[in-house]
PDB file of C-alpha atoms in Angstrom:
ATOM      1  CA  GLY A   1       0.061   0.187  -0.432  1.00 69.00           C
ATOM      2  CA  ALA A   2       0.853   3.566   0.252  1.00 89.00           C
ATOM      3  CA  VAL A   3       1.887   3.916  -3.384  1.00 94.00           C
ATOM      4  CA  VAL A   4       2.885   7.455  -5.476  1.00 96.00           C
ATOM      5  CA  SER A   5       3.440   7.745  -8.431  1.00 97.00           C
ATOM      6  CA  GLN A   6       4.910  10.447 -10.961  1.00 98.00           C
ATOM      7  CA  HIS A   7       4.605  10.873 -14.444  1.00 98.00           C
ATOM      8  CA  PRO A   8       6.726  11.798 -16.468  1.00 98.00           C
ATOM      9  CA  SER A   9       9.868   9.715 -14.992  1.00 97.00           C
ATOM     10  CA  TRP A  10      11.897  12.225 -17.280  1.00 97.00           C
ATOM     11  CA  VAL A  11      10.878  14.768 -19.610  1.00 98.00           C
ATOM     12  CA  ILE A  12      13.763  16.739 -21.991  1.00 98.00           C
ATOM     13  CA  CYS A  13      12.190  20.525 -23.268  1.00 96.00           C
ATOM     14  CA  LYS A  14      13.594  23.619 -24.595  1.00 97.00           C
ATOM     15  CA  SER A  15      14.126  27.116 -22.706  1.00 97.00           C
ATOM     16  CA  GLY A  16      10.870  28.735 -22.313  1.00 97.00           C
ATOM     17  CA  THR A  17       8.485  26.037 -22.673  1.00 97.00           C
ATOM     18  CA  SER A  18       6.112  24.924 -19.873  1.00 97.00           C
ATOM     19  CA  VAL A  19       6.219  21.657 -18.082  1.00 98.00           C
ATOM     20  CA  LYS A  20       3.697  19.974 -16.801  1.00 98.00           C
ATOM     21  CA  ILE A  21       4.459  16.875 -13.532  1.00 98.00           C
ATOM     22  CA  GLU A  22       1.750  15.044 -12.126  1.00 97.00           C
ATOM     23  CA  CYS A  23       2.073  13.080  -8.793  1.00 97.00           C
ATOM     24  CA  ARG A  24      -0.962  10.466  -8.105  1.00 96.00           C
ATOM     25  CA  SER A  25      -1.129   8.668  -5.058  1.00 94.00           C
ATOM     26  CA  LEU A  26      -3.080   5.291  -6.445  1.00 94.00           C
ATOM     27  CA  ASP A  27      -4.372   3.439  -3.391  1.00 90.00           C
ATOM     28  CA  PHE A  28      -4.700   6.475  -0.658  1.00 90.00           C
ATOM     29  CA  GLN A  29      -6.021   9.850  -0.552  1.00 90.00           C
ATOM     30  CA  ALA A  30      -3.845  12.163   0.088  1.00 89.00           C
ATOM     31  CA  THR A  31      -4.977  15.519   1.750  1.00 84.00           C
ATOM     32  CA  THR A  32      -1.840  17.210   1.125  1.00 90.00           C
ATOM     33  CA  MET A  33       1.036  16.630  -1.280  1.00 94.00           C
ATOM     34  CA  PHE A  34       4.504  18.019  -1.173  1.00 96.00           C
ATOM     35  CA  TRP A  35       7.185  19.349  -4.137  1.00 98.00           C
ATOM     36  CA  TYR A  36      10.931  18.681  -3.161  1.00 98.00           C
ATOM     37  CA  ARG A  37      13.163  19.755  -5.451  1.00 98.00           C
ATOM     38  CA  GLN A  38      17.341  18.348  -5.319  1.00 97.00           C
ATOM     39  CA  PHE A  39      19.807  19.517  -7.712  1.00 96.00           C
ATOM     40  CA  PRO A  40      23.071  16.979  -8.654  1.00 94.00           C
ATOM     41  CA  LYS A  41      24.705  16.253  -5.200  1.00 93.00           C
ATOM     42  CA  GLN A  42      22.265  18.622  -2.943  1.00 96.00           C
ATOM     43  CA  SER A  43      19.359  17.570  -0.289  1.00 97.00           C
ATOM     44  CA  LEU A  44      16.028  17.633  -1.227  1.00 97.00           C
ATOM     45  CA  MET A  45      14.479  21.047  -0.698  1.00 97.00           C
ATOM     46  CA  LEU A  46      10.463  21.655   0.287  1.00 97.00           C
ATOM     47  CA  MET A  47       9.199  23.845  -2.901  1.00 97.00           C
ATOM     48  CA  ALA A  48       5.680  24.213  -1.865  1.00 96.00           C
ATOM     49  CA  THR A  49       2.930  22.408   0.532  1.00 94.00           C
ATOM     50  CA  SER A  50      -0.211  21.627  -1.486  1.00 91.00           C
ATOM     51  CA  ASN A  51      -3.738  20.794  -0.063  1.00 88.00           C
ATOM     52  CA  GLU A  52      -6.778  19.002  -2.106  1.00 85.00           C
ATOM     53  CA  GLY A  53      -8.925  21.910  -2.433  1.00 84.00           C
ATOM     54  CA  SER A  54      -7.110  25.121  -1.549  1.00 87.00           C
ATOM     55  CA  LYS A  55      -3.763  27.137  -3.163  1.00 89.00           C
ATOM     56  CA  ALA A  56      -0.707  25.998  -2.291  1.00 93.00           C
ATOM     57  CA  THR A  57       1.817  27.250   0.366  1.00 94.00           C
ATOM     58  CA  TYR A  58       5.641  28.454  -1.169  1.00 96.00           C
ATOM     59  CA  GLU A  59       8.223  27.990   0.597  1.00 95.00           C
ATOM     60  CA  GLN A  60      10.123  31.249   0.915  1.00 94.00           C
ATOM     61  CA  GLY A  61      12.076  32.082  -2.446  1.00 94.00           C
ATOM     62  CA  VAL A  62       9.660  29.452  -4.562  1.00 96.00           C
ATOM     63  CA  GLU A  63       8.252  31.506  -7.446  1.00 95.00           C
ATOM     64  CA  LYS A  64       4.416  30.606  -7.351  1.00 93.00           C
ATOM     65  CA  ASP A  65       3.862  32.340 -11.010  1.00 95.00           C
ATOM     66  CA  LYS A  66       6.683  30.537 -12.064  1.00 96.00           C
ATOM     67  CA  PHE A  67       5.833  26.854 -10.314  1.00 97.00           C
ATOM     68  CA  LEU A  68       2.091  26.400 -10.659  1.00 96.00           C
ATOM     69  CA  ILE A  69       0.601  23.489  -8.100  1.00 95.00           C
ATOM     70  CA  ASN A  70      -2.822  22.353  -8.558  1.00 92.00           C
ATOM     71  CA  HIS A  71      -4.270  19.816  -6.220  1.00 90.00           C
ATOM     72  CA  ALA A  72      -7.745  19.783  -7.597  1.00 83.00           C
ATOM     73  CA  SER A  73      -8.692  16.174  -5.896  1.00 90.00           C
ATOM     74  CA  LEU A  74      -7.352  13.790  -3.891  1.00 90.00           C
ATOM     75  CA  THR A  75      -5.182  11.551  -5.091  1.00 93.00           C
ATOM     76  CA  LEU A  76      -3.637  13.986  -7.526  1.00 94.00           C
ATOM     77  CA  SER A  77      -1.323  16.786  -7.594  1.00 95.00           C
ATOM     78  CA  THR A  78       0.272  18.893 -10.703  1.00 96.00           C
ATOM     79  CA  LEU A  79       3.272  21.188 -10.426  1.00 97.00           C
ATOM     80  CA  THR A  80       3.785  22.924 -13.635  1.00 97.00           C
ATOM     81  CA  VAL A  81       7.390  24.724 -14.477  1.00 98.00           C
ATOM     82  CA  THR A  82       5.873  27.817 -16.780  1.00 97.00           C
ATOM     83  CA  SER A  83       8.778  29.643 -18.752  1.00 97.00           C
ATOM     84  CA  ALA A  84      11.204  26.867 -17.628  1.00 97.00           C
ATOM     85  CA  HIS A  85      15.427  27.717 -18.024  1.00 97.00           C
ATOM     86  CA  PRO A  86      18.451  26.114 -17.577  1.00 97.00           C
ATOM     87  CA  GLU A  87      18.070  26.340 -13.857  1.00 96.00           C
ATOM     88  CA  ASP A  88      15.518  24.849 -13.088  1.00 97.00           C
ATOM     89  CA  SER A  89      16.974  21.039 -14.758  1.00 97.00           C
ATOM     90  CA  SER A  90      17.081  19.370 -11.409  1.00 97.00           C
ATOM     91  CA  PHE A  91      15.075  16.604  -9.897  1.00 98.00           C
ATOM     92  CA  TYR A  92      11.717  17.037  -8.745  1.00 98.00           C
ATOM     93  CA  ILE A  93       9.968  14.623  -6.516  1.00 98.00           C
ATOM     94  CA  CYS A  94       6.576  14.810  -4.450  1.00 97.00           C
ATOM     95  CA  SER A  95       5.501  13.413  -1.492  1.00 96.00           C
ATOM     96  CA  ALA A  96       1.872  12.505  -0.184  1.00 94.00           C
ATOM     97  CA  ARG A  97       0.703  12.410   3.428  1.00 90.00           C
ATOM     98  CA  ASP A  98      -2.250   9.996   4.355  1.00 83.00           C
ATOM     99  CA  ALA A  99      -3.693  12.390   6.834  1.00 73.00           C
ATOM    100  CA  THR A 100      -6.939   9.759   7.267  1.00 77.00           C
ATOM    101  CA  SER A 101      -4.300   7.266   8.917  1.00 77.00           C
ATOM    102  CA  GLY A 102      -3.040   9.693  11.098  1.00 74.00           C
ATOM    103  CA  GLY A 103       0.724   8.777  10.884  1.00 80.00           C
ATOM    104  CA  ASP A 104       3.332  11.414   9.766  1.00 87.00           C
ATOM    105  CA  GLU A 105       4.740   9.522   7.070  1.00 90.00           C
ATOM    106  CA  GLN A 106       5.103  10.931   4.118  1.00 93.00           C
ATOM    107  CA  TYR A 107       5.440   8.782   0.768  1.00 94.00           C
ATOM    108  CA  PHE A 108       7.514   9.659  -2.253  1.00 97.00           C
ATOM    109  CA  GLY A 109       6.945   9.292  -5.716  1.00 97.00           C
ATOM    110  CA  PRO A 110       9.622   8.505  -7.869  1.00 97.00           C
ATOM    111  CA  GLY A 111      10.963  11.367  -9.042  1.00 97.00           C
ATOM    112  CA  THR A 112      10.760  13.475 -12.443  1.00 98.00           C
ATOM    113  CA  ARG A 113      14.343  14.322 -13.931  1.00 97.00           C
ATOM    114  CA  LEU A 114      13.802  17.879 -15.715  1.00 98.00           C
ATOM    115  CA  THR A 115      16.638  18.885 -18.268  1.00 98.00           C
ATOM    116  CA  VAL A 116      15.907  22.452 -19.732  1.00 98.00           C
ATOM    117  CA  THR A 117      17.853  23.313 -22.877  1.00 97.00           C
TER     118      THR A 117
ATOM    119  CA  GLY B   1      11.019  28.512  10.015  1.00 87.00           C
ATOM    120  CA  GLU B   2      13.109  25.109  10.695  1.00 92.00           C
ATOM    121  CA  ASN B   3      16.643  24.298   9.828  1.00 96.00           C
ATOM    122  CA  VAL B   4      18.636  20.848  10.590  1.00 98.00           C
ATOM    123  CA  GLU B   5      22.117  20.220  10.252  1.00 98.00           C
ATOM    124  CA  GLN B   6      23.288  16.944   9.353  1.00 98.00           C
ATOM    125  CA  HIS B   7      27.183  15.520  10.387  1.00 98.00           C
ATOM    126  CA  PRO B   8      29.388  13.988   8.842  1.00 98.00           C
ATOM    127  CA  SER B   9      29.423  14.735   4.964  1.00 98.00           C
ATOM    128  CA  THR B  10      31.214  11.497   4.496  1.00 98.00           C
ATOM    129  CA  LEU B  11      31.223   8.663   6.193  1.00 98.00           C
ATOM    130  CA  SER B  12      33.736   5.852   5.532  1.00 98.00           C
ATOM    131  CA  VAL B  13      33.840   2.677   7.675  1.00 98.00           C
ATOM    132  CA  GLN B  14      34.872  -0.943   8.022  1.00 98.00           C
ATOM    133  CA  GLU B  15      32.371  -3.108   6.868  1.00 98.00           C
ATOM    134  CA  GLY B  16      31.109  -4.908  10.233  1.00 98.00           C
ATOM    135  CA  ASP B  17      31.938  -1.912  12.301  1.00 98.00           C
ATOM    136  CA  SER B  18      29.218   1.114  13.220  1.00 98.00           C
ATOM    137  CA  ALA B  19      28.173   3.817  11.699  1.00 98.00           C
ATOM    138  CA  VAL B  20      26.921   7.035  13.484  1.00 98.00           C
ATOM    139  CA  ILE B  21      25.044  10.068  11.698  1.00 98.00           C
ATOM    140  CA  LYS B  22      24.132  13.312  13.737  1.00 98.00           C
ATOM    141  CA  CYS B  23      21.157  15.522  13.020  1.00 98.00           C
ATOM    142  CA  THR B  24      20.157  18.947  15.033  1.00 98.00           C
ATOM    143  CA  TYR B  25      17.313  20.970  14.339  1.00 98.00           C
ATOM    144  CA  SER B  26      16.387  24.510  15.466  1.00 97.00           C
ATOM    145  CA  ASP B  27      12.514  24.089  15.593  1.00 95.00           C
ATOM    146  CA  SER B  28      10.183  22.673  18.874  1.00 93.00           C
ATOM    147  CA  ALA B  29       7.661  22.069  16.971  1.00 93.00           C
ATOM    148  CA  SER B  30       8.805  19.725  14.980  1.00 95.00           C
ATOM    149  CA  ASN B  31       7.913  16.338  15.991  1.00 94.00           C
ATOM    150  CA  TYR B  32       8.502  14.233  13.681  1.00 95.00           C
ATOM    151  CA  PHE B  33      12.378  13.137  12.555  1.00 97.00           C
ATOM    152  CA  PRO B  34      12.627  10.416   9.487  1.00 97.00           C
ATOM    153  CA  TRP B  35      15.540   8.710   8.105  1.00 98.00           C
ATOM    154  CA  TYR B  36      15.803   8.394   4.140  1.00 98.00           C
ATOM    155  CA  LYS B  37      18.329   6.036   2.308  1.00 98.00           C
ATOM    156  CA  GLN B  38      19.012   7.467  -1.264  1.00 97.00           C
ATOM    157  CA  GLU B  39      20.684   6.015  -4.160  1.00 94.00           C
ATOM    158  CA  LEU B  40      21.315   8.240  -7.065  1.00 91.00           C
ATOM    159  CA  GLY B  41      18.762   8.889  -9.217  1.00 91.00           C
ATOM    160  CA  LYS B  42      16.170   6.931  -6.713  1.00 95.00           C
ATOM    161  CA  ARG B  43      13.363   8.162  -4.474  1.00 96.00           C
ATOM    162  CA  PRO B  44      14.394   8.182  -0.837  1.00 97.00           C
ATOM    163  CA  GLN B  45      13.552   5.712   0.783  1.00 96.00           C
ATOM    164  CA  LEU B  46      11.936   5.491   4.972  1.00 96.00           C
ATOM    165  CA  ILE B  47      14.269   3.519   6.795  1.00 97.00           C
ATOM    166  CA  ILE B  48      13.006   4.370  10.187  1.00 97.00           C
ATOM    167  CA  ASP B  49      11.567   7.560  11.843  1.00 96.00           C
ATOM    168  CA  ILE B  50      11.314   8.563  14.986  1.00 96.00           C
ATOM    169  CA  ARG B  51       8.330  11.165  16.706  1.00 93.00           C
ATOM    170  CA  SER B  52       8.893  13.249  19.430  1.00 89.00           C
ATOM    171  CA  ASN B  53       7.486  11.448  22.373  1.00 88.00           C
ATOM    172  CA  VAL B  54      10.094   8.463  21.973  1.00 86.00           C
ATOM    173  CA  GLY B  55      13.435   8.777  23.198  1.00 92.00           C
ATOM    174  CA  GLU B  56      14.550   5.299  21.124  1.00 96.00           C
ATOM    175  CA  LYS B  57      13.246   3.064  18.597  1.00 95.00           C
ATOM    176  CA  LYS B  58      15.613   0.057  16.833  1.00 97.00           C
ATOM    177  CA  ASP B  59      14.825  -1.948  13.850  1.00 95.00           C
ATOM    178  CA  GLN B  60      17.137  -4.833  13.488  1.00 97.00           C
ATOM    179  CA  ARG B  61      20.586  -3.342  13.029  1.00 98.00           C
ATOM    180  CA  ILE B  62      19.382   0.298  12.525  1.00 98.00           C
ATOM    181  CA  ALA B  63      18.445   2.762  15.282  1.00 98.00           C
ATOM    182  CA  VAL B  64      17.497   6.226  15.662  1.00 98.00           C
ATOM    183  CA  THR B  65      18.093   8.105  19.096  1.00 97.00           C
ATOM    184  CA  LEU B  66      16.201  11.445  19.867  1.00 97.00           C
ATOM    185  CA  ASN B  67      17.273  13.891  22.497  1.00 96.00           C
ATOM    186  CA  LYS B  68      14.366  16.225  22.540  1.00 94.00           C
ATOM    187  CA  THR B  69      16.234  18.575  25.106  1.00 94.00           C
ATOM    188  CA  ALA B  70      19.336  19.535  23.263  1.00 95.00           C
ATOM    189  CA  LYS B  71      17.183  19.008  19.395  1.00 96.00           C
ATOM    190  CA  HIS B  72      19.378  16.399  18.001  1.00 96.00           C
ATOM    191  CA  PHE B  73      18.866  12.152  16.994  1.00 98.00           C
ATOM    192  CA  SER B  74      20.874  10.228  15.503  1.00 98.00           C
ATOM    193  CA  LEU B  75      20.851   7.203  13.260  1.00 98.00           C
ATOM    194  CA  HIS B  76      23.099   3.935  14.304  1.00 98.00           C
ATOM    195  CA  ILE B  77      23.977   1.122  11.843  1.00 98.00           C
ATOM    196  CA  THR B  78      25.304  -1.286  13.306  1.00 98.00           C
ATOM    197  CA  GLU B  79      27.084  -4.477  11.858  1.00 98.00           C
ATOM    198  CA  THR B  80      27.461  -2.568   8.292  1.00 98.00           C
ATOM    199  CA  GLN B  81      27.067  -4.451   5.177  1.00 97.00           C
ATOM    200  CA  PRO B  82      28.248  -3.143   1.369  1.00 96.00           C
ATOM    201  CA  GLU B  83      24.406  -2.644   0.625  1.00 96.00           C
ATOM    202  CA  ASP B  84      24.567  -0.191   3.076  1.00 97.00           C
ATOM    203  CA  SER B  85      26.314   1.974   1.425  1.00 97.00           C
ATOM    204  CA  ALA B  86      24.129   5.064  -0.307  1.00 97.00           C
ATOM    205  CA  VAL B  87      23.007   8.269   0.227  1.00 98.00           C
ATOM    206  CA  TYR B  88      20.837   8.986   3.944  1.00 98.00           C
ATOM    207  CA  PHE B  89      19.272  12.210   4.769  1.00 98.00           C
ATOM    208  CA  CYS B  90      17.957  13.466   8.469  1.00 98.00           C
ATOM    209  CA  ALA B  91      14.834  15.315   8.493  1.00 98.00           C
ATOM    210  CA  ALA B  92      12.613  17.347  10.908  1.00 97.00           C
ATOM    211  CA  GLY B  93       8.513  18.004  10.403  1.00 94.00           C
ATOM    212  CA  GLY B  94       5.231  16.498  11.281  1.00 86.00           C
ATOM    213  CA  GLY B  95       1.735  16.888  10.504  1.00 78.00           C
ATOM    214  CA  ALA B  96       0.765  18.947   8.018  1.00 82.00           C
ATOM    215  CA  ASP B  97       4.406  20.253   7.469  1.00 86.00           C
ATOM    216  CA  GLY B  98       6.713  19.625   4.715  1.00 92.00           C
ATOM    217  CA  LEU B  99       9.924  17.868   5.837  1.00 96.00           C
ATOM    218  CA  THR B 100      13.664  19.721   5.983  1.00 97.00           C
ATOM    219  CA  PHE B 101      16.398  17.613   4.968  1.00 98.00           C
ATOM    220  CA  GLY B 102      20.105  17.903   5.878  1.00 98.00           C
ATOM    221  CA  LYS B 103      22.117  18.217   3.787  1.00 98.00           C
ATOM    222  CA  GLY B 104      23.199  14.392   3.870  1.00 98.00           C
ATOM    223  CA  THR B 105      25.462  12.108   4.513  1.00 98.00           C
ATOM    224  CA  HIS B 106      27.724   9.596   2.253  1.00 98.00           C
ATOM    225  CA  LEU B 107      28.314   6.457   3.746  1.00 98.00           C
ATOM    226  CA  ILE B 108      30.849   4.211   2.089  1.00 98.00           C
ATOM    227  CA  ILE B 109      31.483   0.652   3.431  1.00 97.00           C
ATOM    228  CA  GLN B 110      34.970  -0.360   3.030  1.00 96.00           C
ATOM    229  CA  PRO B 111      35.230  -4.322   2.407  1.00 91.00           C
TER     230      PRO B 111
END
């Protein structure tokens, strides 16, 4: 149980275009999903917290107009990187929390490798 | 916000010896402290976690200790094996909050 998927697993796009990444909880309802970014040989950094049916909460320094997050259902959150630039190339990982279980554990997706050329 | 410091950044131990990784956190409101193992290009894998109402937790060769007063927690791996080689991250958070991760420790098990 507690499986989270991400799509796509990797994507290459040209500078200036937008890319959408999907995060799905496959066997549980995720009232809260989190988006992290990880640059090579660095740690995971929280970008934003996404709550179903409400606006996402962004961490300091993360541009909300550049990283659009939508959490329209209890099993799906999307991250859209708008007007992507080479410096946005990174490993994007989502996680989901099963709030109904009362636990704190976050279940991570497999990540999406974004390369902007 | 929360700030998590992790040490050492690299740890090399002989196979069979123990490894200890230490983390400190700053926000006394954090109540959940997971440890993850991450292999290159893969998602973080939860190996053990502890909540603030517990001082120690053990799962076979892996143990975590938490000193809530001092705001530090540690990962202990005994009888290390080659497959333990990876990058390990500590994190702090809990509830509806996202996790703040340490910078990671590259654990190398020498045969």
